Amino acid sequence: MALINENFLKLKAGYLFPEIGRRVTAFQQENTEKAARLIRCGIGDVTEALPAACIKAMHEGVDELADRASFKGYGPEQGYAFLREAISANQYDGLNISADEIFISDGSKCDTGNILDIFGKGNRIAITDPVYPVYVDTNVMAGNTGDANESGAYAGLVYLTCDASNSFVAAPPAEKVDIVYLCFPNNPTGAVATRDQLTAWVNYALANDTLILFDSAYEAFVQDSNVPRSIYEIPGAHQCAIEFRSFSKHGGFTGVRCAYTVIPKALMGSTVSGEKVSLHQLWSRRHSTKFNGASYPVQKAAAALFTPEGKEQVAALIHHYMGNASLLRDACKAAGLPVFGGENAPYVWVGCPAGKTSWEMFDLMLHEAQVVITPGSGFGAAGEGWFRISAFNSRANVEEVCRRIGQLFQA
Ligand SMILES: *Cc1c(COP(=O)(O)O)cnc(C)c1O
C-alpha cells in the first residue's frame, strides 16, 4: 500500500475558512429571512471587475491563440520577457532587480509554499503570530515542525508575537534563525513596517545569515510614501531576501491567477558542509522542472497593468478599496473598539469588546448583524481577542456594514 506523508496528519483539522463556511451555512439554514441580509467581509477576496486594460489585453491574447500564424504553445517557464521586463521597470525602478531575477507563476500561495522545495532539513524557521496560515501549514507538510500543542502552535517553529504593544510589527528575535517569513502590508492585521523596522530586520538577517521570505502581496495598497513597498528598498536586502508578489490584490487577479517571485542572483544558501549555492539557480531548476509557465493571455493581461491606462485603473481600484477601509476604521472606532491596520492595507484589524473571544465575536456579528468577519484566533494564538474585516467589497455594502456596527455597539 502507498505510504503517506505523515506530516499531513499533524495539520490541525478544521482550517479557518471551512469552519467559517460551516457556521455561515448553518446560520443560513436556520434563519432564512435574516440570511438574505448577509454581507461577507471574511475571506480576503477582491470583489470589483478586472481593470478594462487587462480585459482588452486578455481578449487580444485569446485572438492571437485563435490564429495559427500567431498561436503560442508552451512559453518560457520563467515567464514571458515582456512581463518580466515590465515588472522590473515598473515595480523595481531604481532597485536593481533585473528581469531575469523575476519568476512568473500562477500565484503567491503556491510560490510561498513551493519555495520550501529548495531548502534542506534542520532550518530554524520563524513566523509571526498572527500569520497567513500558508507559511505554517506548508512547513508542517514539509516536515519542518513537530506536533501542534493545545493552542495550535507547532513544536520547532519560532513564533514572533505581534500584539498592540508592538503595533503588530515583530522585532527581530534575540536568537538566531535561518529563515523568517515577513508579510507587509500584513494579512491579517493590515500592519506595515517602517523603513527603520525593515532596516533592523535586514541588518539582523545579514548579521545572522538569515534568509527573509518577504511577502508583499499588498504593496499596491501602501498610501504613505515613507512606508517601503519592497524589501529591496533596504540596503543589503539583495543579499538576504526573496520577495513574493502577486497580481491577485494589485490588479484584482484572484480568479485570473498570476504572481511572481524575485530572487536576486547575489542571494546564497549553504550546504551542510558550508559550500555557498545560488538560490536563484536552485529555484530556476525547480521552477522549470515542476512548472510550465503561466497562461499567455493572463501574462498579457498582467503586463497591461503597467500601461498608462492600466496604472490609472489600478489606482482607481485601490482608491475604492482604501476608501472602504477608511469607513470601516471610522465605524469601529466610533463603536469604541481598538483599531489597527486599514491605512496602508485593505484589512482592518479590530479588538473584540471586553471579554469576548474572536469566535464569540464572529457569532455575534453573524447572528446580530449578519456580517461575516474573520476571527483573529484563526491566524494564530496571538490573534485571540481580535477580528479582521476585509475592505474588499462594494461601497454600498461597506456603508451598510458600518451602519450595522454602529447599531450593534450603540449605548
Ligand atoms: C492574497 C495573498 C497572496 C496572494 O496569493 P495568490 O495565490 O497570488 O492569489 C499572498 N500572500 C498573502 C499574505 C495574501 O493574503
Short mmCIF file of C-alpha atoms and ligand atoms in Angstrom, two decimals:
data_model
loop_
_atom_site.label_atom_id
_atom_site.label_comp_id
_atom_site.label_asym_id
_atom_site.label_seq_id
_atom_site.Cartn_x
_atom_site.Cartn_y
_atom_site.Cartn_z
CA MET A 1 0.00 0.00 0.00
CA ALA A 2 1.20 3.52 -0.72
CA LEU A 3 2.77 5.10 2.33
CA ILE A 4 1.58 8.63 3.01
CA ASN A 5 3.40 11.78 4.06
CA GLU A 6 2.57 11.54 7.76
CA ASN A 7 3.37 15.19 8.29
CA PHE A 8 -0.11 15.89 6.90
CA LEU A 9 -1.56 14.16 9.97
CA LYS A 10 -0.04 16.89 12.15
CA LEU A 11 -2.14 19.57 10.42
CA LYS A 12 -4.91 20.88 12.58
CA ALA A 13 -8.34 19.82 11.34
CA GLY A 14 -10.93 22.48 10.61
CA TYR A 15 -8.94 25.06 8.74
CA LEU A 16 -10.21 28.59 9.35
CA PHE A 17 -12.25 29.25 6.24
CA PRO A 18 -14.05 25.89 6.13
CA GLU A 19 -15.13 26.49 9.74
CA ILE A 20 -16.39 29.98 8.83
CA GLY A 21 -18.24 28.44 5.89
CA ARG A 22 -19.78 25.79 8.13
CA ARG A 23 -21.08 28.37 10.64
CA VAL A 24 -22.41 30.67 7.90
CA THR A 25 -24.23 27.79 6.17
CA ALA A 26 -25.77 26.64 9.47
CA PHE A 27 -26.95 30.20 10.16
CA GLN A 28 -28.46 30.50 6.68
CA GLN A 29 -30.38 27.25 7.08
CA GLU A 30 -31.80 28.26 10.47
CA ASN A 31 -32.54 31.90 9.59
CA THR A 32 -33.75 32.08 6.01
CA GLU A 33 -35.07 35.64 6.39
CA LYS A 34 -32.03 37.14 8.07
CA ALA A 35 -29.75 35.21 5.70
CA ALA A 36 -30.83 37.46 2.84
CA ARG A 37 -29.13 40.36 4.67
CA LEU A 38 -25.78 38.59 4.89
CA ILE A 39 -22.71 40.67 3.92
CA ARG A 40 -19.39 38.86 3.63
CA CYS A 41 -16.28 40.69 4.83
CA GLY A 42 -14.49 37.47 5.69
CA ILE A 43 -12.29 35.85 3.06
CA GLY A 44 -9.74 38.24 1.59
CA ASP A 45 -11.00 38.13 -1.96
CA VAL A 46 -11.41 41.10 -4.28
CA THR A 47 -14.93 41.97 -5.45
CA GLU A 48 -14.64 44.51 -8.28
CA ALA A 49 -14.32 43.76 -12.01
CA LEU A 50 -10.93 43.48 -13.70
CA PRO A 51 -9.36 46.70 -15.00
CA ALA A 52 -10.52 47.39 -18.59
CA ALA A 53 -6.91 47.41 -19.84
CA CYS A 54 -6.49 43.80 -18.66
CA ILE A 55 -9.73 42.63 -20.24
CA LYS A 56 -8.68 44.13 -23.57
CA ALA A 57 -5.20 42.56 -23.37
CA MET A 58 -6.64 39.18 -22.42
CA HIS A 59 -9.05 39.28 -25.39
CA GLU A 60 -6.14 40.15 -27.68
CA GLY A 61 -4.17 37.23 -26.25
CA VAL A 62 -7.03 34.85 -26.96
CA ASP A 63 -7.32 36.20 -30.52
CA GLU A 64 -3.62 35.52 -31.07
CA LEU A 65 -4.09 31.94 -29.91
CA ALA A 66 -7.07 31.61 -32.27
CA ASP A 67 -4.91 32.16 -35.34
CA ARG A 68 -2.30 29.62 -36.45
CA ALA A 69 0.10 32.40 -37.52
CA SER A 70 0.21 33.99 -34.04
CA PHE A 71 -0.53 30.87 -32.00
CA LYS A 72 1.69 30.17 -28.99
CA GLY A 73 2.20 26.89 -27.20
CA TYR A 74 4.46 26.45 -24.20
CA GLY A 75 6.04 29.73 -23.19
CA PRO A 76 9.22 30.25 -21.18
CA GLU A 77 8.89 28.55 -17.76
CA GLN A 78 10.18 31.69 -16.05
CA GLY A 79 7.53 33.82 -17.77
CA TYR A 80 7.49 35.92 -20.93
CA ALA A 81 10.23 38.55 -21.11
CA PHE A 82 7.66 41.27 -21.88
CA LEU A 83 6.08 40.76 -18.45
CA ARG A 84 9.32 40.30 -16.51
CA GLU A 85 10.73 43.46 -18.11
CA ALA A 86 7.57 45.42 -17.32
CA ILE A 87 7.80 44.30 -13.68
CA SER A 88 11.49 45.13 -13.43
CA ALA A 89 10.94 48.61 -14.92
CA ASN A 90 7.75 49.49 -13.08
CA GLN A 91 7.83 47.67 -9.75
CA TYR A 92 11.58 47.77 -9.14
CA ASP A 93 12.57 51.04 -10.80
CA GLY A 94 15.89 52.08 -9.25
CA LEU A 95 16.01 48.98 -7.02
CA ASN A 96 18.42 46.97 -9.14
CA ILE A 97 16.20 43.95 -9.82
CA SER A 98 16.70 42.67 -13.37
CA ALA A 99 14.07 40.88 -15.45
CA ASP A 100 15.92 37.56 -15.14
CA GLU A 101 15.70 37.73 -11.34
CA ILE A 102 11.89 37.58 -11.65
CA PHE A 103 9.96 34.28 -11.93
CA ILE A 104 6.35 34.45 -13.12
CA SER A 105 3.91 31.95 -11.63
CA ASP A 106 0.20 31.34 -11.20
CA GLY A 107 0.06 32.53 -7.60
CA SER A 108 1.92 33.57 -4.48
CA LYS A 109 0.16 30.98 -2.39
CA CYS A 110 1.88 28.28 -4.46
CA ASP A 111 5.17 30.20 -4.55
CA THR A 112 5.37 30.71 -0.79
CA GLY A 113 4.63 27.01 -0.32
CA ASN A 114 6.78 25.67 -3.16
CA ILE A 115 9.85 27.65 -2.13
CA LEU A 116 10.43 25.08 0.61
CA ASP A 117 11.48 22.61 -2.13
CA ILE A 118 14.87 24.31 -2.34
CA PHE A 119 15.62 24.27 1.40
CA GLY A 120 17.01 21.42 3.42
CA LYS A 121 16.01 19.94 6.75
CA GLY A 122 17.03 21.40 10.07
CA ASN A 123 16.47 25.08 9.39
CA ARG A 124 15.32 27.16 12.36
CA ILE A 125 12.21 28.88 10.98
CA ALA A 126 10.46 31.93 12.41
CA ILE A 127 6.96 33.12 11.67
CA THR A 128 4.88 35.89 13.14
CA ASP A 129 1.80 35.24 15.25
CA PRO A 130 -0.82 36.05 13.91
CA VAL A 131 0.22 34.83 10.47
CA TYR A 132 -1.01 33.96 6.97
CA PRO A 133 -1.67 30.22 7.58
CA VAL A 134 0.01 29.08 4.34
CA TYR A 135 3.52 29.71 5.73
CA VAL A 136 2.86 27.46 8.71
CA ASP A 137 0.95 24.63 7.04
CA THR A 138 3.46 24.26 4.21
CA ASN A 139 6.24 23.90 6.78
CA VAL A 140 4.20 21.27 8.58
CA MET A 141 3.69 19.36 5.32
CA ALA A 142 7.41 19.58 4.55
CA GLY A 143 8.25 18.01 7.91
CA ASN A 144 9.86 21.13 9.33
CA THR A 145 7.82 21.03 12.57
CA GLY A 146 6.76 18.72 15.33
CA ASP A 147 3.19 18.39 16.55
CA ALA A 148 0.85 21.24 17.43
CA ASN A 149 0.05 21.99 21.05
CA GLU A 150 -3.38 22.89 22.54
CA SER A 151 -3.29 26.45 21.19
CA GLY A 152 -2.21 25.29 17.74
CA ALA A 153 1.48 26.25 17.97
CA TYR A 154 3.80 23.74 16.28
CA ALA A 155 6.90 22.45 18.01
CA GLY A 156 10.08 23.56 16.30
CA LEU A 157 8.82 26.86 14.89
CA VAL A 158 9.87 30.18 16.41
CA TYR A 159 6.78 32.32 16.95
CA LEU A 160 7.21 36.09 16.95
CA THR A 161 4.30 37.57 18.85
CA CYS A 162 2.60 40.57 17.31
CA ASP A 163 0.19 42.49 19.50
CA ALA A 164 -0.94 46.00 20.33
CA SER A 165 2.27 46.63 22.29
CA ASN A 166 4.40 46.39 19.12
CA SER A 167 1.61 47.65 16.83
CA PHE A 168 1.58 44.17 15.27
CA VAL A 169 5.10 44.51 13.87
CA ALA A 170 7.56 41.97 15.28
CA ALA A 171 11.13 43.00 16.00
CA PRO A 172 13.96 40.57 15.17
CA PRO A 173 14.34 37.90 17.87
CA ALA A 174 17.28 37.64 20.24
CA GLU A 175 18.07 34.15 18.95
CA LYS A 176 19.44 33.25 15.54
CA VAL A 177 17.03 31.81 12.94
CA ASP A 178 17.81 30.56 9.43
CA ILE A 179 14.58 31.59 7.71
CA VAL A 180 11.93 34.15 8.66
CA TYR A 181 8.63 34.91 6.95
CA LEU A 182 7.60 38.57 6.91
CA CYS A 183 4.47 39.95 5.26
CA PHE A 184 3.98 43.71 4.83
CA PRO A 185 1.45 45.21 4.39
CA ASN A 186 0.25 42.40 6.59
CA ASN A 187 -2.52 39.92 6.17
CA PRO A 188 -4.38 39.67 8.57
CA THR A 189 -3.51 42.73 10.66
CA GLY A 190 -3.05 45.39 7.97
CA ALA A 191 0.15 46.48 9.77
CA VAL A 192 3.04 47.96 7.81
CA ALA A 193 6.72 48.06 8.73
CA THR A 194 8.51 51.40 8.63
CA ARG A 195 11.82 51.84 6.85
CA ASP A 196 13.61 51.68 10.22
CA GLN A 197 11.83 48.48 11.23
CA LEU A 198 12.67 46.77 7.94
CA THR A 199 16.25 48.02 8.16
CA ALA A 200 16.50 46.35 11.59
CA TRP A 201 15.30 43.10 10.00
CA VAL A 202 17.76 43.28 7.10
CA ASN A 203 20.63 44.09 9.46
CA TYR A 204 19.63 41.16 11.67
CA ALA A 205 19.48 38.89 8.61
CA LEU A 206 22.91 39.96 7.37
CA ALA A 207 24.44 39.53 10.83
CA ASN A 208 22.91 36.08 11.40
CA ASP A 209 22.91 34.58 7.87
CA THR A 210 19.11 34.60 7.95
CA LEU A 211 17.01 34.39 4.81
CA ILE A 212 13.97 36.71 4.78
CA LEU A 213 10.96 35.45 2.82
CA PHE A 214 9.17 38.73 2.21
CA ASP A 215 5.55 38.60 1.06
CA SER A 216 4.46 41.96 -0.36
CA ALA A 217 1.21 40.82 -1.97
CA TYR A 218 -0.41 44.04 -0.72
CA GLU A 219 2.27 46.57 -1.72
CA ALA A 220 -0.14 48.34 -4.11
CA PHE A 221 -2.21 49.43 -1.10
CA VAL A 222 0.58 51.41 0.57
CA GLN A 223 -0.53 55.04 0.77
CA ASP A 224 2.24 56.51 2.93
CA SER A 225 5.28 57.39 0.81
CA ASN A 226 7.59 56.66 3.77
CA VAL A 227 6.47 53.03 4.01
CA PRO A 228 8.64 50.71 1.86
CA ARG A 229 6.76 48.65 -0.73
CA SER A 230 9.66 46.30 -1.40
CA ILE A 231 12.27 44.75 0.88
CA TYR A 232 14.82 45.72 -1.80
CA GLU A 233 14.38 49.37 -0.84
CA ILE A 234 16.51 48.45 2.18
CA PRO A 235 20.29 48.34 1.56
CA GLY A 236 21.64 44.80 1.89
CA ALA A 237 18.33 43.09 1.16
CA HIS A 238 19.60 41.71 -2.17
CA GLN A 239 21.95 39.52 -0.09
CA CYS A 240 19.32 38.21 2.32
CA ALA A 241 15.77 38.32 0.93
CA ILE A 242 13.38 36.67 -1.51
CA GLU A 243 10.29 38.72 -2.35
CA PHE A 244 6.88 37.33 -3.31
CA ARG A 245 4.37 39.48 -5.15
CA SER A 246 1.04 38.79 -6.73
CA PHE A 247 -1.36 40.43 -9.15
CA SER A 248 -4.23 39.00 -7.09
CA LYS A 249 -4.74 42.11 -4.98
CA HIS A 250 -2.74 44.54 -7.15
CA GLY A 251 -4.93 44.01 -10.23
CA GLY A 252 -7.87 42.02 -8.87
CA PHE A 253 -6.43 38.80 -10.35
CA THR A 254 -7.56 36.35 -7.65
CA GLY A 255 -9.54 34.43 -10.26
CA VAL A 256 -7.15 35.11 -13.15
CA ARG A 257 -4.01 33.79 -11.37
CA CYS A 258 -0.65 35.48 -11.87
CA ALA A 259 2.16 36.28 -9.44
CA TYR A 260 5.94 36.44 -9.29
CA THR A 261 8.89 35.66 -7.08
CA VAL A 262 12.05 37.74 -7.03
CA ILE A 263 15.35 36.01 -6.24
CA PRO A 264 18.41 38.23 -6.65
CA LYS A 265 21.40 36.47 -8.15
CA ALA A 266 23.53 37.60 -5.20
CA LEU A 267 21.42 35.54 -2.81
CA MET A 268 23.11 32.43 -1.44
CA GLY A 269 22.17 29.40 0.61
CA SER A 270 24.53 26.90 2.12
CA THR A 271 25.14 23.16 2.04
CA VAL A 272 25.61 21.37 5.36
CA SER A 273 29.35 21.41 4.71
CA GLY A 274 29.30 25.19 4.26
CA GLU A 275 29.51 25.49 0.47
CA LYS A 276 27.58 28.52 -0.85
CA VAL A 277 24.96 27.83 -3.54
CA SER A 278 22.91 30.32 -5.57
CA LEU A 279 19.24 30.22 -4.54
CA HIS A 280 18.37 31.74 -7.92
CA GLN A 281 19.86 28.72 -9.66
CA LEU A 282 18.04 26.25 -7.42
CA TRP A 283 14.69 27.98 -7.85
CA SER A 284 15.23 28.22 -11.61
CA ARG A 285 15.81 24.46 -11.72
CA ARG A 286 12.80 23.76 -9.52
CA HIS A 287 10.51 26.13 -11.44
CA SER A 288 11.44 24.78 -14.88
CA THR A 289 11.08 21.18 -13.69
CA LYS A 290 7.72 21.45 -11.94
CA PHE A 291 6.06 24.38 -13.74
CA ASN A 292 5.37 25.08 -17.41
CA GLY A 293 4.60 28.78 -17.27
CA ALA A 294 1.51 30.89 -16.63
CA SER A 295 -1.06 31.17 -19.40
CA TYR A 296 -0.21 33.57 -22.24
CA PRO A 297 -3.43 35.66 -22.20
CA VAL A 298 -3.02 36.00 -18.43
CA GLN A 299 0.56 37.26 -18.75
CA LYS A 300 -0.64 39.70 -21.43
CA ALA A 301 -3.31 40.91 -19.02
CA ALA A 302 -0.77 41.31 -16.20
CA ALA A 303 1.56 43.35 -18.42
CA ALA A 304 -1.38 45.62 -19.29
CA LEU A 305 -1.49 46.70 -15.63
CA PHE A 306 1.71 48.66 -16.36
CA THR A 307 0.34 50.62 -19.32
CA PRO A 308 -0.75 54.22 -18.57
CA GLU A 309 -4.44 53.19 -18.72
CA GLY A 310 -3.75 50.11 -16.61
CA LYS A 311 -1.99 52.15 -13.93
CA GLU A 312 -4.86 54.63 -13.81
CA GLN A 313 -7.44 51.85 -13.50
CA VAL A 314 -5.45 50.10 -10.75
CA ALA A 315 -5.16 53.39 -8.87
CA ALA A 316 -8.95 53.78 -9.05
CA LEU A 317 -9.48 50.23 -7.74
CA ILE A 318 -7.09 50.77 -4.84
CA HIS A 319 -8.70 54.14 -4.11
CA HIS A 320 -12.08 52.42 -3.94
CA TYR A 321 -10.92 49.69 -1.54
CA MET A 322 -8.95 52.09 0.64
CA GLY A 323 -12.00 54.35 0.86
CA ASN A 324 -13.87 51.32 2.18
CA ALA A 325 -11.09 50.62 4.68
CA SER A 326 -11.28 54.17 5.96
CA LEU A 327 -15.06 53.95 6.50
CA LEU A 328 -14.68 50.62 8.33
CA ARG A 329 -11.92 52.03 10.55
CA ASP A 330 -14.08 55.02 11.47
CA ALA A 331 -17.13 52.87 12.22
CA CYS A 332 -15.18 50.52 14.51
CA LYS A 333 -13.51 53.43 16.30
CA ALA A 334 -16.89 55.12 16.78
CA ALA A 335 -18.09 51.83 18.28
CA GLY A 336 -15.32 52.18 20.85
CA LEU A 337 -13.25 49.23 19.61
CA PRO A 338 -9.43 49.25 19.29
CA VAL A 339 -8.49 49.55 15.60
CA PHE A 340 -5.26 48.76 13.72
CA GLY A 341 -4.49 48.49 10.00
CA GLY A 342 -6.68 49.75 7.17
CA GLU A 343 -4.41 52.72 6.36
CA ASN A 344 -1.94 51.02 4.01
CA ALA A 345 -3.74 47.71 3.61
CA PRO A 346 -7.24 46.51 2.71
CA TYR A 347 -7.70 44.86 6.12
CA VAL A 348 -8.92 46.45 9.32
CA TRP A 349 -7.84 44.63 12.48
CA VAL A 350 -10.24 45.23 15.32
CA GLY A 351 -10.19 44.37 19.03
CA CYS A 352 -13.19 42.42 20.33
CA PRO A 353 -15.32 44.05 23.03
CA ALA A 354 -14.02 43.26 26.53
CA GLY A 355 -14.33 39.60 27.47
CA LYS A 356 -15.31 38.30 24.01
CA THR A 357 -13.20 35.76 22.16
CA SER A 358 -12.67 36.03 18.41
CA TRP A 359 -15.17 33.26 17.66
CA GLU A 360 -17.75 34.73 20.06
CA MET A 361 -17.39 37.99 18.18
CA PHE A 362 -17.73 36.11 14.88
CA ASP A 363 -21.01 34.56 16.07
CA LEU A 364 -22.28 37.89 17.44
CA MET A 365 -21.62 39.70 14.15
CA LEU A 366 -23.18 36.83 12.18
CA HIS A 367 -26.31 36.44 14.30
CA GLU A 368 -26.95 40.07 15.32
CA ALA A 369 -25.64 41.99 12.30
CA GLN A 370 -25.44 39.37 9.53
CA VAL A 371 -21.87 40.46 8.81
CA VAL A 372 -19.21 37.80 8.20
CA ILE A 373 -15.82 38.72 9.64
CA THR A 374 -12.70 36.60 10.20
CA PRO A 375 -11.86 35.61 13.78
CA GLY A 376 -8.31 36.64 14.65
CA SER A 377 -7.59 33.43 16.56
CA GLY A 378 -7.75 31.58 13.22
CA PHE A 379 -4.44 33.23 12.33
CA GLY A 380 -2.63 32.16 15.49
CA ALA A 381 -2.90 32.24 19.27
CA ALA A 382 -1.88 35.92 19.42
CA GLY A 383 -4.86 36.78 17.20
CA GLU A 384 -7.26 35.80 20.00
CA GLY A 385 -9.39 38.76 21.02
CA TRP A 386 -9.17 40.34 17.56
CA PHE A 387 -11.03 40.08 14.27
CA ARG A 388 -10.33 41.07 10.68
CA ILE A 389 -12.72 42.99 8.46
CA SER A 390 -11.92 42.98 4.76
CA ALA A 391 -12.35 46.19 2.77
CA PHE A 392 -12.85 44.19 -0.43
CA ASN A 393 -16.49 44.99 -1.12
CA SER A 394 -18.85 47.40 -2.86
CA ARG A 395 -19.19 50.84 -1.28
CA ALA A 396 -22.88 50.22 -0.61
CA ASN A 397 -22.11 47.02 1.31
CA VAL A 398 -19.40 48.72 3.35
CA GLU A 399 -21.70 51.60 4.24
CA GLU A 400 -24.32 49.09 5.36
CA VAL A 401 -21.75 47.17 7.43
CA CYS A 402 -20.74 50.43 9.10
CA ARG A 403 -24.39 51.19 9.92
CA ARG A 404 -24.86 47.75 11.44
CA ILE A 405 -21.68 48.01 13.52
CA GLY A 406 -22.99 51.36 14.77
CA GLN A 407 -26.34 49.80 15.75
CA LEU A 408 -24.74 46.78 17.40
CA PHE A 409 -22.48 48.85 19.64
CA GLN A 410 -24.66 51.92 20.36
CA ALA A 411 -25.12 52.90 24.01
C1 LIG B 1 -3.81 37.13 -1.18
C2 LIG B 1 -2.46 36.83 -0.67
C3 LIG B 1 -1.45 36.37 -1.50
C4 LIG B 1 -1.71 36.14 -2.97
O1 LIG B 1 -1.93 34.82 -3.23
P1 LIG B 1 -2.24 34.34 -4.73
O2 LIG B 1 -2.04 32.88 -4.68
O3 LIG B 1 -1.26 35.03 -5.62
O4 LIG B 1 -3.66 34.73 -5.03
C5 LIG B 1 -0.19 36.15 -1.00
N1 LIG B 1 0.07 36.38 0.29
C6 LIG B 1 -0.85 36.83 1.14
C7 LIG B 1 -0.49 37.08 2.55
C8 LIG B 1 -2.15 37.05 0.69
O5 LIG B 1 -3.08 37.48 1.54
#
